[in-house]
C-alpha atoms as one frame of an Amber mdcrd trajectory, in Angstrom:
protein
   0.000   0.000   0.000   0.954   3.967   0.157  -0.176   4.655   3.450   2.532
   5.619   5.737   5.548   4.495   3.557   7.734   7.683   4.322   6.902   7.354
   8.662   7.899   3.844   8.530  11.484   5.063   6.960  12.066   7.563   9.435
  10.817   5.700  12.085  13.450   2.909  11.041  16.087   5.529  10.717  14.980
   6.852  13.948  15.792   3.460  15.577  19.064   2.377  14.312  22.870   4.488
  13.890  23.014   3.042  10.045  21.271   5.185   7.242  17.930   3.335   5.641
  17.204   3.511   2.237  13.468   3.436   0.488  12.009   3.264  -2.964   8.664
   4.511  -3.127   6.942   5.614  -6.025   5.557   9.454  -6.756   2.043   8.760
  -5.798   3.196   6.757  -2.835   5.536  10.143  -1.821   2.522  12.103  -2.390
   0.465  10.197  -0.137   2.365  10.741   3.014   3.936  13.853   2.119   3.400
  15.161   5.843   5.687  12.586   7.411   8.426  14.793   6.131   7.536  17.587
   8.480   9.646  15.161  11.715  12.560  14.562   9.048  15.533  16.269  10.587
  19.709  16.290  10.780  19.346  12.870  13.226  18.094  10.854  10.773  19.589
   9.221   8.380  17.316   7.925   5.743  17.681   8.229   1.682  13.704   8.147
   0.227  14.077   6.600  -3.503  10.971   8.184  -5.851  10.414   6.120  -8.688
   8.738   9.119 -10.822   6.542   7.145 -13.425   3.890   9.998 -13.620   1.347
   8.416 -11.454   0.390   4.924 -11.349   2.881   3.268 -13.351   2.434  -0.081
 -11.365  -0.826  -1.116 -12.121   1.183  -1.411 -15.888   2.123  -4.791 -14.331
  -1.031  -5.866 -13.359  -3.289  -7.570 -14.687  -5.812  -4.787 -15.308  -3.534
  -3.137 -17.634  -5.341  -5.364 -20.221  -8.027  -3.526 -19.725  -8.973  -0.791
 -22.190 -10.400   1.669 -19.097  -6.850   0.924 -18.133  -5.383   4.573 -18.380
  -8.329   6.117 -17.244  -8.969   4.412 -14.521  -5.557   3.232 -12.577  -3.519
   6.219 -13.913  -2.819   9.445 -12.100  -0.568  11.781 -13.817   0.571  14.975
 -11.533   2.986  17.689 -12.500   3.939  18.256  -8.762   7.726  19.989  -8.421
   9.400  17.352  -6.192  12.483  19.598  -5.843  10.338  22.756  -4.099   8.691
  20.374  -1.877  11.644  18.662  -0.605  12.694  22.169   0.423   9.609  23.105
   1.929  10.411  20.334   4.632  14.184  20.782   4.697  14.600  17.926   2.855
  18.232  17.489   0.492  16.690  16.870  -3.277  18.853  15.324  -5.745  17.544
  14.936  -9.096  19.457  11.759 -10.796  19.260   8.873 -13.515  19.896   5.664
 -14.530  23.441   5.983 -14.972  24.002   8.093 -12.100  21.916   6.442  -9.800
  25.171   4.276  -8.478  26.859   7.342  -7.551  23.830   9.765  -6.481  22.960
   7.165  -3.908  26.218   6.717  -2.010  26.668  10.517  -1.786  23.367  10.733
  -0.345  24.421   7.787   2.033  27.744   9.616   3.180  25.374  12.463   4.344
  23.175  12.925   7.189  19.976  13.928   6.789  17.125  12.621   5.073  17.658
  12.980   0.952  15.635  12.490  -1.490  16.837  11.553  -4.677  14.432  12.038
  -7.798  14.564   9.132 -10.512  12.252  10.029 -13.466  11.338   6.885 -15.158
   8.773   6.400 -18.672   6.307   3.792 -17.770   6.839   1.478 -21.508  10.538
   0.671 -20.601  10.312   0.376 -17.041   7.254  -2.483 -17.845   9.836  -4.028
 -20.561  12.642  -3.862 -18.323  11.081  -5.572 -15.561   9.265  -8.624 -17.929
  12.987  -9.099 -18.991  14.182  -8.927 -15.426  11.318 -11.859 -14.847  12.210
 -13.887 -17.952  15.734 -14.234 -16.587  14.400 -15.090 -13.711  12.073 -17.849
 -14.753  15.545 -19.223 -17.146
C-alpha cells in the first residue's frame, strides 16, 4: 500500500545508527507527504521516488489489459518534487539511470534525510522488468 511508507522510513532511521534507504513511487511520496515535516539532521534515511507519472504499477497488473486501463488506474501529476523537498528541509537530488550508483552513495555519506528524484517512462520500465522476470524464470 501507500499509506505511511515515508513514517515507517524515518521511524526505522529513527531506531538504528546506520542510514535506511526506500524506494517509493511518486504517488506513494505524495500520499504521506506530511511525514516529512519530523525529518531532521538525526536521521539518516535516503527516500528513492520512482517518478513514473502516477500509477505506473498497475502497468504490471493484470488490469492493464483492460482498455479503461489509463483512465482508470492512472494518475498523472505535474507536482515539483524539488520545491517540496525544500519546503520540509529535505536534500533533493535529481538523478538517472546511470548516475543512480553514484547519487545514492553521496546521499548515504550524508546525514539527513535525501531524497533523490529518478524520473522513469512507464513502456521501458514495464519491458525492463518482464525481462528482469524472464531471466528469472531461465
Amino acid at each position: 500500500g501507500i499509506d505511511g511508507n515515508i513514517a515507517t522510513l524515518l521511524g526505522m532511521a529513527s531506531s538504528g545508527d546506520r542510514p535506511v534507504v526506500g524506494m517509493i513511487g511518486d504517488l506513494t511520496l505524495l500520499h504521506d507527504i506530511g511525514s516529512l515535516a519530523i525529518s531532521n539532521e538525526t536521521l539518516n534515511a535516503v527516500i528513492l521516488v520512482l517518478d513514473n507519472q502516477g500509477g505506473g504499477i498497475f502497468d504490471h497488473l493484470p488490469q492493464q489489459r483492460l482498455d479503461e486501463h489509463e483512465a482508470l488506474f492512472i494518475t498523472p501529476q505535474q507536482v515539483d518534487l524539488a520545491a517540496l523537498a525544500q519546503g520540509f528541509g529535505v536534500a533533493y537530488q535529481s538523478t538517472t539511470t546511470a548516475q543512480l550508483g553514484r547519487h545514492l552513495r553521496q546521499a548515504l555519506s550524508q546525514s539527513g534525510v535525501q531524497l533523490l528524484h529518478l524520473r522513469v517512462e512507464r513502456p521501458e520500465s514495464l519491458a525492463a522488468h518482464q525481462r528482469l522476470w524472464q531471466r528469472l524464470h531461465q
